[in-house]
Short mmCIF file of C-alpha atoms in Angstrom, two decimals:
data_model
loop_
_atom_site.label_atom_id
_atom_site.label_comp_id
_atom_site.label_asym_id
_atom_site.label_seq_id
_atom_site.Cartn_x
_atom_site.Cartn_y
_atom_site.Cartn_z
CA MET A 1114 -9.55 -45.74 -15.72
CA ARG A 1115 -9.28 -46.10 -19.60
CA ARG A 1116 -12.96 -45.25 -19.90
CA LEU A 1117 -12.87 -42.34 -17.48
CA GLU A 1118 -9.68 -40.87 -19.13
CA ALA A 1119 -11.33 -41.13 -22.64
CA GLU A 1120 -14.36 -39.44 -21.26
CA ALA A 1121 -12.33 -36.66 -19.75
CA ASP A 1122 -10.40 -36.14 -23.02
CA ALA A 1123 -13.69 -35.87 -24.86
CA ALA A 1124 -14.89 -33.20 -22.26
CA GLY A 1125 -11.88 -31.10 -23.04
CA VAL A 1126 -9.15 -32.44 -20.60
CA SER A 1127 -6.56 -33.79 -22.89
CA TYR A 1128 -4.25 -36.70 -22.17
CA ALA A 1129 -1.40 -34.40 -22.14
CA ALA A 1130 -3.16 -32.30 -19.64
CA MET A 1131 -3.96 -35.27 -17.43
CA MET A 1132 -0.37 -36.23 -17.71
CA GLU A 1133 0.74 -32.97 -16.46
CA TYR A 1134 -1.45 -33.16 -13.48
CA ALA A 1135 -0.21 -36.64 -12.70
CA GLY A 1136 3.51 -35.79 -12.98
CA ARG A 1137 3.17 -32.71 -10.90
CA ALA A 1138 1.21 -34.64 -8.23
CA VAL A 1139 4.15 -37.06 -7.91
CA ALA A 1140 6.67 -34.25 -7.70
CA ASP A 1141 4.80 -32.62 -5.00
CA ALA A 1142 4.63 -35.77 -3.01
CA VAL A 1143 8.42 -36.00 -3.30
CA LEU A 1144 9.03 -32.35 -2.44
CA ALA A 1145 6.89 -32.72 0.64
CA ARG A 1146 9.26 -35.20 1.90
CA VAL A 1147 12.67 -33.91 1.23
CA ALA A 1148 14.92 -30.78 0.94
CA PRO A 1149 15.36 -30.25 -2.86
CA SER A 1150 18.96 -29.05 -2.54
CA GLU A 1151 19.96 -32.15 -0.69
CA THR A 1152 18.07 -34.64 -2.86
CA THR A 1153 19.20 -36.72 -5.80
CA ALA A 1154 16.01 -38.38 -7.43
CA VAL A 1155 16.49 -41.33 -9.81
CA LEU A 1156 13.40 -41.90 -11.99
CA LEU A 1157 12.82 -45.34 -13.56
CA VAL A 1158 10.75 -44.74 -16.66
CA GLY A 1159 8.88 -47.06 -18.77
CA PRO A 1160 7.75 -46.51 -22.41
CA GLY A 1161 3.94 -46.08 -21.80
CA ASN A 1162 1.73 -43.44 -20.05
CA ASN A 1163 3.18 -44.28 -16.71
CA GLY A 1164 6.68 -43.46 -18.00
CA GLY A 1165 5.15 -40.11 -19.49
CA ASP A 1166 3.94 -39.18 -16.03
CA GLY A 1167 7.53 -39.90 -14.81
CA LEU A 1168 9.06 -37.53 -17.24
CA VAL A 1169 6.71 -34.73 -16.31
CA CYS A 1170 7.65 -35.37 -12.71
CA ALA A 1171 11.34 -35.20 -13.57
CA ARG A 1172 10.83 -31.70 -15.05
CA HIS A 1173 9.11 -30.48 -12.02
CA LEU A 1174 11.58 -31.85 -9.70
CA ALA A 1175 14.50 -30.31 -11.64
CA ASP A 1176 12.73 -26.89 -11.57
CA ALA A 1177 12.43 -27.17 -7.89
CA GLY A 1178 16.16 -27.67 -7.31
CA VAL A 1179 16.38 -31.42 -7.08
CA THR A 1180 19.29 -33.31 -8.83
CA VAL A 1181 17.43 -35.34 -11.35
CA LYS A 1182 18.64 -38.55 -13.26
CA VAL A 1183 16.36 -40.50 -15.54
CA TYR A 1184 16.77 -44.22 -16.53
CA CYS A 1185 14.62 -45.43 -19.27
CA LEU A 1186 13.71 -49.01 -20.12
CA LYS A 1187 13.71 -48.20 -23.89
CA PRO A 1188 15.56 -45.33 -25.73
CA PRO A 1189 13.65 -42.04 -25.26
CA ASP A 1190 11.75 -40.50 -28.18
CA GLU A 1191 13.84 -37.42 -28.86
CA THR A 1192 10.84 -35.79 -30.61
CA ASP A 1193 8.68 -36.01 -27.45
CA SER A 1194 8.16 -32.65 -25.87
CA LYS A 1195 8.61 -34.14 -22.43
CA VAL A 1196 11.99 -35.50 -23.38
CA ILE A 1197 12.92 -32.22 -25.17
CA ALA A 1198 12.11 -30.33 -21.86
CA LEU A 1199 14.56 -32.66 -19.97
CA ARG A 1200 17.30 -32.05 -22.65
CA GLU A 1201 16.71 -28.32 -22.36
CA ARG A 1202 17.51 -28.68 -18.63
CA SER A 1203 20.49 -30.67 -19.25
CA ILE A 1204 18.99 -33.55 -17.13
CA PHE A 1205 21.02 -36.84 -17.30
CA VAL A 1206 18.95 -39.34 -19.29
CA VAL A 1207 20.17 -42.88 -20.04
CA ASP A 1208 18.38 -46.10 -21.22
CA ALA A 1209 18.76 -49.79 -20.44
CA GLU A 1210 19.92 -50.67 -23.94
CA GLY A 1211 22.93 -48.63 -23.59
CA ASP A 1212 23.72 -49.90 -20.19
CA MET A 1213 24.40 -53.54 -21.07
CA GLN A 1214 26.02 -54.46 -17.77
CA SER A 1215 23.60 -52.41 -15.61
CA ARG A 1216 26.52 -50.46 -14.20
CA VAL A 1217 25.06 -47.09 -14.64
CA LEU A 1218 21.71 -48.34 -13.08
CA LYS A 1219 23.62 -49.52 -9.94
CA HIS A 1220 25.66 -46.42 -9.70
CA LEU A 1221 22.41 -44.14 -9.96
CA LEU A 1222 20.41 -46.34 -7.58
CA ASN A 1223 23.16 -46.31 -5.06
CA GLY A 1224 23.38 -42.57 -5.00
CA ALA A 1225 19.84 -41.79 -5.00
CA THR A 1226 17.96 -40.38 -2.03
CA VAL A 1227 14.59 -40.78 -3.81
CA VAL A 1228 13.55 -43.38 -6.44
CA VAL A 1229 10.49 -42.66 -8.48
CA ASP A 1230 9.06 -45.88 -9.96
CA ALA A 1231 7.40 -44.89 -13.31
CA LEU A 1232 8.08 -48.28 -15.10
CA PHE A 1233 4.52 -49.69 -15.56
CA GLY A 1234 1.05 -48.61 -14.62
CA THR A 1235 -2.35 -49.91 -14.20
CA GLY A 1236 -2.30 -51.80 -17.61
CA ALA A 1237 0.62 -53.93 -16.79
CA ARG A 1238 0.27 -57.71 -17.20
CA LEU A 1239 1.82 -60.19 -14.87
CA PRO A 1240 4.29 -61.57 -14.56
CA ALA A 1241 6.70 -59.12 -16.10
CA LYS A 1242 8.82 -60.53 -18.89
CA ASP A 1243 12.09 -60.04 -20.80
CA LYS A 1244 13.83 -56.69 -20.53
CA ALA A 1245 11.07 -55.25 -18.32
CA ALA A 1246 11.43 -58.04 -15.66
CA GLN A 1247 15.11 -57.82 -15.84
CA LEU A 1248 15.16 -54.00 -15.09
CA LEU A 1249 12.54 -54.30 -12.36
CA GLY A 1250 14.37 -57.10 -10.67
CA GLN A 1251 17.72 -55.55 -10.77
CA ALA A 1252 16.39 -52.16 -9.41
CA LYS A 1253 14.78 -54.12 -6.70
CA ARG A 1254 17.97 -56.04 -5.60
CA ILE A 1255 20.02 -52.88 -5.58
CA ILE A 1256 17.48 -50.88 -3.51
CA ASP A 1257 17.05 -53.68 -1.06
CA ALA A 1258 20.74 -54.26 -0.59
CA ARG A 1259 21.37 -50.63 0.39
CA ALA A 1260 22.22 -50.05 4.00
CA LYS A 1261 20.09 -46.98 4.09
CA ARG A 1262 17.07 -47.46 1.75
CA PRO A 1263 15.98 -44.44 -0.42
CA ILE A 1264 12.37 -43.11 -0.37
CA VAL A 1265 10.49 -44.97 -3.08
CA VAL A 1266 7.60 -43.20 -4.62
CA ALA A 1267 5.52 -45.10 -7.08
CA VAL A 1268 3.60 -43.55 -9.90
CA ASP A 1269 -0.04 -44.68 -9.88
CA VAL A 1270 1.03 -48.28 -8.64
CA PRO A 1271 4.20 -49.87 -7.66
CA SER A 1272 5.40 -51.53 -11.02
CA GLY A 1273 4.25 -55.16 -11.22
CA THR A 1274 1.03 -54.61 -9.27
CA GLN A 1275 -2.40 -55.94 -10.55
CA CYS A 1276 -4.91 -53.41 -9.81
CA ASP A 1277 -8.02 -55.47 -9.94
CA THR A 1278 -6.71 -58.55 -7.98
CA GLY A 1279 -3.99 -57.31 -5.84
CA GLU A 1280 -1.43 -59.69 -7.22
CA VAL A 1281 2.15 -58.58 -7.31
CA ASP A 1282 4.96 -59.62 -9.58
CA ALA A 1283 7.94 -61.21 -7.69
CA ASN A 1284 10.23 -58.21 -8.65
CA THR A 1285 7.84 -55.44 -7.46
CA ILE A 1286 9.68 -52.78 -5.36
CA VAL A 1287 7.93 -51.89 -2.12
CA ALA A 1288 6.90 -48.25 -2.22
CA ASP A 1289 6.98 -45.77 0.74
CA VAL A 1290 4.39 -43.68 -1.01
CA THR A 1291 2.18 -44.36 -4.05
CA VAL A 1292 0.50 -41.58 -5.74
CA THR A 1293 -2.39 -42.83 -7.67
CA PHE A 1294 -4.48 -40.82 -10.06
CA GLY A 1295 -8.19 -39.90 -10.31
CA ALA A 1296 -9.51 -42.62 -8.00
CA ALA A 1297 -8.11 -45.47 -5.81
CA LYS A 1298 -7.84 -48.94 -7.49
CA ALA A 1299 -9.59 -51.72 -5.84
CA GLY A 1300 -6.35 -54.02 -6.06
CA GLN A 1301 -4.67 -51.47 -3.81
CA TYR A 1302 -6.83 -52.55 -0.97
CA LYS A 1303 -6.16 -56.25 -1.39
CA PHE A 1304 -3.24 -58.28 -0.20
CA PRO A 1305 -0.48 -58.79 -1.22
CA ALA A 1306 -0.68 -55.57 -3.14
CA ALA A 1307 -1.67 -53.53 -0.03
CA ASP A 1308 1.75 -54.34 1.49
CA TYR A 1309 3.63 -52.70 -1.45
CA ILE A 1310 1.61 -49.50 -1.60
CA GLY A 1311 2.92 -47.52 1.44
CA GLU A 1312 1.07 -44.27 1.99
CA LEU A 1313 -1.49 -43.78 -0.70
CA ILE A 1314 -2.25 -40.45 -2.07
CA VAL A 1315 -5.05 -40.10 -4.40
CA ALA A 1316 -4.20 -37.17 -6.68
CA PRO A 1317 -6.90 -35.48 -9.07
CA ILE A 1318 -6.00 -35.30 -12.71
CA GLY A 1319 -8.44 -32.62 -13.80
CA TRP A 1320 -11.56 -34.66 -14.44
CA PRO A 1321 -14.80 -32.49 -14.49
CA ASP A 1322 -16.88 -33.28 -11.50
CA ASP A 1323 -20.01 -33.74 -13.69
CA MET A 1324 -18.67 -36.48 -15.84
CA PRO A 1325 -21.36 -39.18 -16.19
CA GLY A 1326 -18.63 -41.87 -15.85
CA LEU A 1327 -17.81 -40.72 -12.40
CA LYS A 1328 -21.52 -40.69 -11.49
CA ALA A 1329 -21.96 -44.23 -12.53
CA ILE A 1330 -19.28 -45.54 -10.10
CA ASN A 1331 -20.75 -47.42 -7.20
CA LEU A 1332 -17.52 -48.28 -5.58
CA GLU A 1333 -16.03 -45.60 -3.17
CA LEU A 1334 -13.12 -45.30 -0.71
CA ALA A 1335 -14.18 -43.99 2.56
CA ASP A 1336 -12.58 -40.81 3.71
CA PRO A 1337 -12.87 -38.07 6.27
CA ASN A 1338 -15.26 -35.80 4.09
CA ARG A 1339 -17.65 -38.60 3.58
CA ALA A 1340 -17.67 -39.59 7.19
CA ARG A 1341 -18.05 -35.80 8.26
CA ALA A 1342 -20.93 -35.37 5.89
CA SER A 1343 -22.89 -38.31 7.51
CA LEU A 1344 -22.68 -36.96 11.10
CA PRO A 1345 -25.88 -35.16 12.31
CA LYS A 1346 -25.76 -31.59 13.26
CA ARG A 1347 -25.88 -30.88 17.00
CA SER A 1348 -27.55 -27.54 17.74
CA ARG A 1349 -26.72 -25.51 20.90
CA ASP A 1350 -30.37 -25.83 22.18
CA ALA A 1351 -30.60 -29.55 21.69
CA HIS A 1352 -32.41 -32.11 24.14
CA LYS A 1353 -30.96 -35.43 24.79
CA TYR A 1354 -33.93 -36.97 22.84
CA ASP A 1355 -32.82 -34.84 19.83
CA PHE A 1356 -29.80 -37.36 19.58
CA GLY A 1357 -31.86 -40.59 19.86
CA ARG A 1358 -32.40 -43.45 22.33
CA LEU A 1359 -30.35 -46.51 21.70
CA LEU A 1360 -31.23 -50.00 23.05
CA VAL A 1361 -28.27 -52.34 23.32
CA VAL A 1362 -29.17 -55.92 24.11
CA ALA A 1363 -25.70 -57.59 24.91
CA GLY A 1364 -23.70 -59.63 27.00
CA SER A 1365 -23.80 -63.01 28.99
CA LYS A 1366 -21.86 -64.48 31.87
CA ASN A 1367 -19.00 -65.54 29.55
CA PHE A 1368 -18.78 -62.03 27.81
CA THR A 1369 -19.57 -59.32 30.27
CA GLY A 1370 -17.18 -56.92 28.69
CA ALA A 1371 -18.76 -56.92 25.27
CA ALA A 1372 -21.74 -55.20 26.73
CA HIS A 1373 -19.46 -52.67 28.37
CA LEU A 1374 -17.68 -51.90 25.21
CA VAL A 1375 -20.75 -51.40 23.17
CA GLY A 1376 -22.29 -49.13 25.73
CA ALA A 1377 -19.12 -47.01 26.12
CA ALA A 1378 -18.65 -46.49 22.46
CA ALA A 1379 -22.28 -45.66 21.95
CA ILE A 1380 -22.11 -43.12 24.58
CA ARG A 1381 -18.99 -41.59 23.23
CA SER A 1382 -20.44 -41.61 19.63
CA GLY A 1383 -23.14 -39.07 20.55
CA ALA A 1384 -26.35 -41.07 21.35
CA GLY A 1385 -28.56 -38.95 23.72
CA LEU A 1386 -29.51 -41.97 25.71
CA VAL A 1387 -28.19 -45.49 25.72
CA THR A 1388 -30.33 -48.25 27.61
CA MET A 1389 -28.45 -51.37 28.39
CA ALA A 1390 -30.51 -54.62 28.20
CA VAL A 1391 -28.25 -57.29 29.72
CA PRO A 1392 -28.71 -60.63 31.69
CA ASP A 1393 -29.71 -59.78 35.34
CA PRO A 1394 -26.51 -61.52 36.90
CA ILE A 1395 -24.04 -59.14 35.07
CA HIS A 1396 -26.13 -55.96 35.61
CA SER A 1397 -24.25 -55.06 38.87
CA ILE A 1398 -20.89 -55.84 37.39
CA LEU A 1399 -21.59 -53.40 34.59
CA ALA A 1400 -23.66 -50.65 36.04
CA GLY A 1401 -20.73 -49.02 38.01
CA GLY A 1402 -18.47 -48.71 34.86
CA LEU A 1403 -21.32 -47.12 32.78
CA SER A 1404 -22.93 -44.62 34.92
CA GLU A 1405 -24.34 -42.71 31.92
CA ALA A 1406 -26.61 -45.58 30.73
CA THR A 1407 -29.96 -46.63 31.94
CA TRP A 1408 -30.42 -50.36 32.56
CA LEU A 1409 -33.02 -53.03 31.69
CA PRO A 1410 -31.89 -56.22 33.64
CA LEU A 1411 -33.18 -59.26 31.80
CA PRO A 1412 -34.32 -62.82 32.87
CA ASP A 1413 -31.43 -65.27 32.45
CA SER A 1414 -30.84 -68.93 32.00
CA ASN A 1415 -27.43 -69.74 33.81
CA GLY A 1416 -25.99 -66.28 32.97
CA PHE A 1417 -27.36 -66.21 29.45
CA ILE A 1418 -30.29 -64.18 27.99
CA ALA A 1419 -33.40 -66.30 28.65
CA GLU A 1420 -36.16 -66.87 26.07
CA SER A 1421 -38.62 -65.10 28.37
CA ALA A 1422 -36.56 -62.05 28.29
CA ALA A 1423 -38.31 -61.15 24.91
CA GLU A 1424 -41.44 -60.09 26.92
CA LYS A 1425 -39.41 -57.60 29.02
CA VAL A 1426 -37.67 -55.96 26.07
CA MET A 1427 -40.86 -55.62 23.77
CA PRO A 1428 -42.45 -52.67 25.78
CA VAL A 1429 -39.13 -50.81 25.40
CA LEU A 1430 -38.75 -51.24 21.58
CA SER A 1431 -41.39 -48.51 20.57
CA LYS A 1432 -39.39 -45.93 22.70
CA CYS A 1433 -36.11 -46.70 20.97
CA ASN A 1434 -34.61 -45.12 17.77
CA ALA A 1435 -32.32 -47.89 17.12
CA ILE A 1436 -31.35 -51.31 18.50
CA VAL A 1437 -28.16 -53.26 18.81
CA ILE A 1438 -28.32 -56.97 19.25
CA GLY A 1439 -25.80 -59.87 19.52
CA PRO A 1440 -22.52 -58.71 21.26
CA GLY A 1441 -21.52 -61.15 23.91
CA TRP A 1442 -24.58 -63.45 23.80
CA GLY A 1443 -23.06 -66.83 23.36
CA THR A 1444 -25.03 -69.31 21.31
CA GLU A 1445 -27.30 -70.92 23.91
CA GLU A 1446 -30.58 -72.34 22.62
CA THR A 1447 -32.47 -69.98 25.14
CA THR A 1448 -31.00 -67.00 23.65
CA ARG A 1449 -31.71 -68.17 20.05
CA GLU A 1450 -35.40 -68.54 21.26
CA PHE A 1451 -35.27 -65.07 22.77
CA LEU A 1452 -34.09 -63.72 19.39
CA ARG A 1453 -36.78 -65.53 17.49
CA GLY A 1454 -39.22 -63.71 19.59
CA LEU A 1455 -37.53 -60.37 19.52
CA VAL A 1456 -37.13 -60.15 15.73
CA ARG A 1457 -40.87 -60.84 15.27
CA ALA A 1458 -41.61 -57.91 17.49
CA ILE A 1459 -39.16 -55.28 15.77
CA HIS A 1460 -41.00 -53.66 12.84
CA GLU A 1461 -39.38 -50.30 12.18
CA SER A 1462 -36.57 -49.44 14.51
CA PRO A 1463 -33.11 -49.48 12.62
CA LEU A 1464 -31.34 -52.58 13.75
CA LEU A 1465 -27.73 -53.60 14.00
CA ALA A 1466 -26.93 -57.16 14.31
CA ASP A 1467 -23.51 -58.45 15.32
CA ALA A 1468 -21.42 -61.39 16.72
CA ASP A 1469 -23.42 -64.18 18.28
CA GLY A 1470 -26.52 -62.49 17.25
CA LEU A 1471 -25.56 -63.32 13.66
CA ARG A 1472 -24.76 -66.90 14.43
CA LEU A 1473 -28.09 -67.37 15.99
CA LEU A 1474 -29.84 -65.66 13.23
CA ALA A 1475 -28.39 -68.00 10.66
CA GLN A 1476 -30.22 -70.75 12.69
CA ILE A 1477 -33.70 -69.15 12.11
CA GLU A 1478 -35.47 -69.92 9.02
CA GLY A 1479 -36.10 -66.81 6.70
CA TRP A 1480 -34.35 -64.56 9.01
CA PRO A 1481 -33.62 -61.80 6.36
CA ASP A 1482 -37.27 -61.20 6.04
CA LEU A 1483 -37.87 -60.93 9.84
CA LEU A 1484 -35.53 -58.02 10.27
CA PRO A 1485 -36.30 -54.26 9.56
CA LYS A 1486 -35.02 -53.45 6.10
CA PRO A 1487 -32.46 -52.51 5.61
CA SER A 1488 -30.71 -53.59 8.98
CA VAL A 1489 -26.92 -53.40 9.35
CA LEU A 1490 -25.13 -56.71 9.77
CA THR A 1491 -21.61 -56.58 10.78
CA PRO A 1492 -20.02 -60.11 10.44
CA HIS A 1493 -16.39 -61.05 10.48
CA PRO A 1494 -15.58 -63.64 7.96
CA GLY A 1495 -16.30 -66.47 10.30
CA GLU A 1496 -19.72 -65.10 11.13
CA MET A 1497 -20.23 -64.51 7.35
CA SER A 1498 -19.50 -68.13 6.88
CA ALA A 1499 -22.15 -69.10 9.34
CA LEU A 1500 -24.57 -66.85 7.57
CA THR A 1501 -23.92 -68.04 3.95
CA GLY A 1502 -22.62 -71.48 4.20
CA LEU A 1503 -19.41 -70.36 2.24
CA ASP A 1504 -15.98 -71.29 3.86
CA THR A 1505 -13.93 -68.32 5.07
CA LYS A 1506 -11.28 -68.96 2.36
CA THR A 1507 -13.82 -68.34 -0.34
CA ILE A 1508 -15.19 -65.15 1.47
CA GLN A 1509 -11.67 -63.80 1.92
CA ALA A 1510 -10.82 -64.38 -1.77
CA ASP A 1511 -13.48 -62.04 -2.95
CA ARG A 1512 -14.52 -59.80 0.06
CA LEU A 1513 -16.14 -57.20 -2.08
CA GLY A 1514 -18.11 -59.69 -4.20
CA ALA A 1515 -19.26 -61.55 -1.24
CA ALA A 1516 -20.59 -58.45 0.60
CA ARG A 1517 -22.34 -57.16 -2.50
CA LYS A 1518 -23.91 -60.41 -3.40
CA PHE A 1519 -25.37 -61.25 -0.01
CA SER A 1520 -26.34 -57.55 0.76
CA ALA A 1521 -28.46 -57.60 -2.51
CA GLN A 1522 -29.81 -61.15 -1.68
CA TRP A 1523 -30.92 -60.31 1.86
CA GLY A 1524 -31.89 -56.69 1.49
CA HIS A 1525 -29.51 -55.54 4.30
CA VAL A 1526 -26.46 -53.44 4.68
CA VAL A 1527 -23.54 -55.95 5.04
CA LEU A 1528 -20.35 -54.60 6.81
CA LEU A 1529 -17.77 -57.37 6.24
CA LYS A 1530 -15.11 -56.73 8.84
CA GLY A 1531 -11.34 -57.32 8.56
CA ALA A 1532 -8.38 -55.53 6.89
CA PHE A 1533 -9.99 -53.06 4.57
CA THR A 1534 -13.56 -53.63 5.79
CA VAL A 1535 -16.19 -53.60 3.07
CA VAL A 1536 -19.62 -51.90 3.42
CA ALA A 1537 -22.32 -53.04 1.02
CA ALA A 1538 -25.68 -51.76 0.33
CA PRO A 1539 -28.68 -53.75 -1.29
CA ASP A 1540 -28.76 -51.36 -4.27
CA GLY A 1541 -25.17 -52.24 -5.28
CA ARG A 1542 -23.30 -49.31 -3.75
CA ALA A 1543 -20.08 -50.26 -1.72
CA VAL A 1544 -17.48 -48.62 0.14
CA ILE A 1545 -13.99 -49.77 1.15
CA GLU A 1546 -12.59 -48.51 4.30
CA PRO A 1547 -8.92 -47.61 4.13
CA PHE A 1548 -7.73 -49.24 7.20
CA ALA A 1549 -5.46 -52.29 7.84
CA THR A 1550 -3.84 -52.35 11.12
CA PRO A 1551 -3.26 -54.94 13.85
CA ALA A 1552 -4.59 -52.38 16.51
CA LEU A 1553 -8.06 -53.44 15.32
CA ALA A 1554 -7.30 -57.08 15.59
CA LYS A 1555 -8.31 -57.42 19.17
CA ALA A 1556 -11.02 -59.03 21.13
CA GLY A 1557 -13.85 -56.48 21.67
CA SER A 1558 -12.79 -54.34 18.67
CA GLY A 1559 -16.09 -55.29 16.95
CA ASP A 1560 -18.10 -54.44 20.01
CA VAL A 1561 -16.82 -51.05 19.83
CA LEU A 1562 -17.73 -50.82 16.12
CA SER A 1563 -21.38 -51.96 16.94
CA GLY A 1564 -21.70 -49.10 19.64
CA ILE A 1565 -20.51 -46.36 17.20
CA ILE A 1566 -22.81 -47.55 14.38
CA GLY A 1567 -25.72 -48.17 16.74
CA SER A 1568 -25.30 -44.63 18.10
CA LEU A 1569 -25.35 -43.08 14.60
CA LEU A 1570 -28.49 -45.14 13.85
CA ALA A 1571 -30.17 -43.68 16.88
CA GLN A 1572 -29.21 -40.22 15.82
CA GLY A 1573 -31.08 -40.79 12.55
CA VAL A 1574 -28.11 -41.61 10.09
CA GLU A 1575 -29.45 -43.90 7.30
CA PRO A 1576 -28.21 -47.37 7.73
CA PHE A 1577 -25.59 -47.48 4.92
CA ASP A 1578 -24.19 -44.07 5.77
CA ALA A 1579 -24.17 -45.06 9.48
CA ALA A 1580 -22.16 -48.22 8.75
CA VAL A 1581 -19.74 -46.46 6.43
CA ALA A 1582 -18.95 -43.48 8.80
CA GLY A 1583 -18.99 -45.75 11.83
CA ALA A 1584 -16.26 -48.08 10.21
CA PHE A 1585 -14.25 -45.00 9.25
CA ILE A 1586 -14.51 -43.63 12.77
CA HIS A 1587 -13.53 -46.95 14.33
CA GLY A 1588 -10.57 -47.39 12.05
CA ARG A 1589 -9.30 -43.89 12.76
CA ALA A 1590 -9.70 -44.64 16.58
CA GLY A 1591 -7.48 -47.73 15.97
CA GLU A 1592 -4.84 -45.64 14.46
CA ILE A 1593 -5.05 -42.98 17.08
CA ALA A 1594 -4.91 -45.60 19.89
CA ALA A 1595 -1.59 -46.98 18.30
CA GLU A 1596 -0.09 -43.47 17.87
CA THR A 1597 -0.99 -42.65 21.43
CA LEU A 1598 0.66 -45.92 22.99
CA GLY A 1599 3.46 -45.95 20.34
CA THR A 1600 2.60 -49.61 19.43
CA THR A 1601 -0.32 -51.60 17.86
CA THR A 1602 0.69 -54.44 20.15
CA SER A 1603 -0.79 -52.89 23.32
CA VAL A 1604 -3.93 -51.55 21.80
CA ALA A 1605 -7.01 -52.93 23.63
CA ALA A 1606 -10.60 -52.44 22.62
CA GLY A 1607 -11.17 -50.12 25.53
CA ASP A 1608 -8.31 -47.76 23.95
CA LEU A 1609 -10.51 -47.55 20.73
CA ALA A 1610 -13.45 -46.24 22.72
CA ALA A 1611 -11.14 -43.86 24.59
CA ALA A 1612 -9.81 -42.53 21.25
CA LEU A 1613 -13.36 -41.75 19.88
CA PRO A 1614 -13.43 -38.09 21.35
CA LYS A 1615 -10.32 -37.25 19.35
CA VAL A 1616 -11.80 -38.78 16.17
CA PHE A 1617 -15.03 -36.80 16.56
CA ALA A 1618 -12.98 -33.62 17.45
CA ASP A 1619 -11.01 -34.02 14.21
CA LEU A 1620 -14.02 -34.57 12.15
CA THR A 1621 -16.34 -32.02 13.66
CA GLY A 1622 -14.67 -29.78 16.08
CA LEU A 1623 -17.02 -28.67 18.94
#
């Protein structure tokens, strides 16, 4: 952020102009949530740029009709144009040094309908110390003790948040809304900080689109525009084969539902034709529930895919535009040997490997070089552990780093599932998905994700873009399912597949 702000300043967007953009964005976030004439806003203002953003916000709120009161950590600079603007408007301004017993602070916070946290920004060091820690802690206790909590809006980050690691100070105030500037910060998508952010608004602050520093950034936040841009166009005179044929090799007697969920999600995600290759004993169980699919019953060994099934799948490979392997397989030796034969026969078709397929791949020497490059690998932390030999605690401690490291090492796209899913490409690009909801923490959720991404691959979307867009669609489906049911508790994986039409309608319309 420091580098980008300096580059913007050199390009003619002054620091003062960026501060004006930032303060106005925070004011807009407040005004979108309250009736100005009925609102008293208390702004907690620090001595740095974050506090400057708060002073600009105070002016805009006052001009909109909000009753504004400003509480500064240190005595304000009366020569500062931002302070002068507040004085001209007769806005109440007090500082902590003049409030020795914190009585004014308590009075102000108890009467506030909105609190704007503009104490410390992205450069703060943890833990907070001395007067800063005292003010932050007092404000937190007063706010938390209120019977009706005010709306808390954080400027850039909740004060006391570490923007790289996601650590938080013990006195950090939980925000209802955080307005961050220029770009999201990686630490905002790590816990525990993510629990303090509330709704995150990424506000532009006037940076030119062609700044070299922006083009050099290889970490992005997934959003609807990016997902929308990745989806293939669907012309009115299209044929089903224009949207690709997906081969799904999935299921076993223990995990019949996995195959159904992959197929249902793939069909709902636009593939022209979905062929389900499943162990023969579960074919009849599944066929009635997926009437749109075609079927390739496979030889089985006690309900699991048999080694000999590779011979039956191979003739179909050349007719498919993408392949999904792994969901619901189990980890039987016979299925591992089937996989060994299958990967040697797949040469060019885009491939997604998930679930037990990943655990079995980990048992095959040199597996990264046997898969078409780049394939899409979609492990959860436990499966990532099986692939890498790292324990899950180490993986979870640096999810972004782990995904990037092994994507580059293996030459494949790695989608590391979990809260704030990470998608990494072999060339170093990475995307964080903005979803962390218990609605997705259900058995079968990953199978739906595999179906979505596999469908996009079959439609010709490049592997990295398919993984990023697919994970975004999957996350939105989880949110929509929870909204529809009124709770995250009752969301089942089938509800995610059922929500896909709504997601695509929001992204693309007809």
